[in-house]
Amino acid sequence: MEHRLDIRNRVNFTVRLRDASQSLGDFKVLNISEGGIGLEDSEGRLPEGDFVKVIFPHSVYSYQKDADGKTLMPEDCIMYGLVVHTTDGRAGLMWDSSEDDCIKLLPDDLIAA
């Protein structure tokens, strides 16, 4: 079963070309799941057919405390995806691997009912 997360209007994710440091910009997330991610792309910046790096900002993750009670700040998490379509100001990306560590780390309150 695929879980879909609804984090629109909460956070922007940064997208870069996969093998380069060039940023394509920050994009509002429309939806996200284990299978892929939908991003708002009204300017058509995401290149269809290209692999990209999606950076999940650490601000979307729950903070945890270590044994001494100090807050652990998680780092940004990275997943790779293929831009499979760009239509009507939206872009759909399919995750490039079966690893979904970034998604597993997202807090429960971001899971759509």
XYZ file of N, CA and C in Angstrom, residues 2-59:
174
model
N 0.568 2.186 -0.852
C 1.365 3.390 -0.964
C 0.773 4.485 -0.095
N 1.591 5.054 0.767
C 1.127 6.148 1.618
C 1.409 7.465 0.913
N 0.433 8.339 0.898
C 0.624 9.651 0.290
C 0.704 10.681 1.399
N 1.633 11.592 1.268
C 1.808 12.638 2.263
C 1.349 13.962 1.674
N 0.674 14.750 2.472
C 0.170 16.037 2.014
C 0.900 17.134 2.771
N 1.861 17.771 2.123
C 2.603 18.824 2.791
C 2.560 20.125 2.002
N 1.553 20.283 1.162
C 1.461 21.511 0.378
C 1.357 22.713 1.311
N 1.878 23.810 0.866
C 1.886 25.075 1.598
C 2.648 24.996 2.920
N 3.399 23.943 3.120
C 4.164 23.841 4.359
C 5.659 24.007 4.134
N 6.137 23.594 2.983
C 7.584 23.563 2.804
C 7.923 23.543 1.315
N 9.065 24.097 0.990
C 9.600 24.012 -0.362
C 10.781 23.050 -0.346
N 10.879 22.229 -1.383
C 12.012 21.329 -1.531
C 12.920 21.910 -2.609
N 14.225 21.751 -2.440
C 15.187 22.203 -3.434
C 15.467 21.058 -4.396
N 15.541 21.382 -5.689
C 15.836 20.368 -6.701
C 17.084 20.797 -7.463
N 18.005 19.875 -7.631
C 19.234 20.117 -8.392
C 19.353 19.062 -9.487
N 20.096 19.398 -10.534
C 20.414 18.387 -11.532
C 21.219 17.298 -10.835
N 20.987 16.059 -11.192
C 21.556 14.925 -10.447
C 23.070 14.969 -10.315
N 23.771 15.200 -11.390
C 25.228 15.117 -11.354
C 25.898 16.482 -11.365
N 25.189 17.499 -10.924
C 25.757 18.844 -10.919
C 25.279 19.586 -9.680
N 25.991 20.636 -9.358
C 25.596 21.422 -8.191
C 24.581 22.499 -8.567
N 24.269 22.604 -9.858
C 23.331 23.631 -10.319
C 21.937 23.390 -9.749
N 21.429 24.389 -9.047
C 20.084 24.282 -8.486
C 19.058 24.694 -9.531
N 17.985 23.937 -9.611
C 16.870 24.298 -10.482
C 15.873 25.159 -9.724
N 16.071 25.304 -8.427
C 15.219 26.163 -7.618
C 14.515 25.418 -6.510
N 13.680 26.168 -5.806
C 12.856 25.606 -4.740
C 11.442 25.451 -5.264
N 10.796 24.346 -4.931
C 9.477 24.030 -5.466
C 8.519 23.667 -4.348
N 7.286 24.154 -4.456
C 6.251 23.738 -3.515
C 5.882 22.297 -3.811
N 5.699 21.540 -2.755
C 5.331 20.134 -2.885
C 3.817 20.028 -2.965
N 3.324 19.345 -3.993
C 1.886 19.125 -4.133
C 1.475 17.832 -3.454
N 2.277 16.793 -3.605
C 2.044 15.524 -2.910
C 3.327 14.711 -2.967
N 3.390 13.734 -2.095
C 4.596 12.912 -2.038
C 4.205 11.517 -1.566
N 4.874 10.521 -2.108
C 4.590 9.138 -1.720
C 5.863 8.322 -1.870
N 5.760 7.032 -1.552
C 6.913 6.161 -1.742
C 7.263 6.025 -3.220
N 6.308 6.286 -4.109
C 6.545 6.134 -5.536
C 7.093 7.360 -6.231
N 6.843 8.541 -5.672
C 7.301 9.746 -6.334
C 6.839 10.999 -5.624
N 6.987 12.128 -6.323
C 6.651 13.423 -5.744
C 6.070 14.317 -6.835
N 5.077 15.101 -6.475
C 4.503 16.084 -7.385
C 4.894 17.474 -6.924
N 5.436 18.271 -7.820
C 5.904 19.608 -7.477
C 5.218 20.655 -8.343
N 4.994 21.831 -7.768
C 4.480 22.954 -8.546
C 5.635 23.494 -9.379
N 5.416 23.632 -10.688
C 6.476 24.090 -11.594
C 5.871 24.998 -12.654
N 5.316 26.121 -12.219
C 4.621 27.019 -13.146
C 5.549 27.644 -14.180
N 6.849 27.702 -13.885
C 7.805 28.291 -14.824
C 8.456 27.252 -15.734
N 8.119 25.990 -15.576
C 8.681 24.942 -16.430
C 10.175 24.750 -16.262
N 10.667 24.830 -15.039
C 12.114 24.719 -14.792
C 12.612 23.283 -14.735
N 11.714 22.325 -14.463
C 12.153 20.932 -14.340
C 12.189 20.265 -15.712
N 13.341 19.732 -16.100
C 13.506 19.151 -17.431
C 12.949 17.727 -17.517
N 11.887 17.556 -18.288
C 11.283 16.232 -18.445
C 12.313 15.254 -19.001
N 12.381 14.059 -18.401
C 13.315 13.032 -18.846
C 14.668 13.087 -18.165
N 14.909 14.094 -17.322
C 16.194 14.206 -16.624
C 16.096 13.662 -15.206
N 17.216 13.149 -14.724
C 17.310 12.728 -13.333
C 17.694 13.935 -12.494
N 17.054 14.064 -11.351
C 17.324 15.199 -10.476
C 17.510 14.721 -9.037
N 18.102 15.587 -8.240
C 18.304 15.347 -6.816
C 17.281 16.191 -6.074
N 16.475 15.564 -5.215
C 15.467 16.272 -4.428
C 15.972 16.342 -2.992
N 16.087 17.552 -2.483
C 16.616 17.757 -1.141
C 15.464 18.043 -0.189
N 15.238 17.131 0.740
C 14.218 17.301 1.776
C 14.846 18.178 2.864
N 14.330 19.354 3.138
C 14.949 20.206 4.157
C 14.771 19.626 5.558
N 15.772 19.838 6.401
C 15.699 19.265 7.750
C 14.531 19.829 8.544
N 13.991 20.961 8.127
C 12.896 21.585 8.877
C 11.614 20.756 8.860
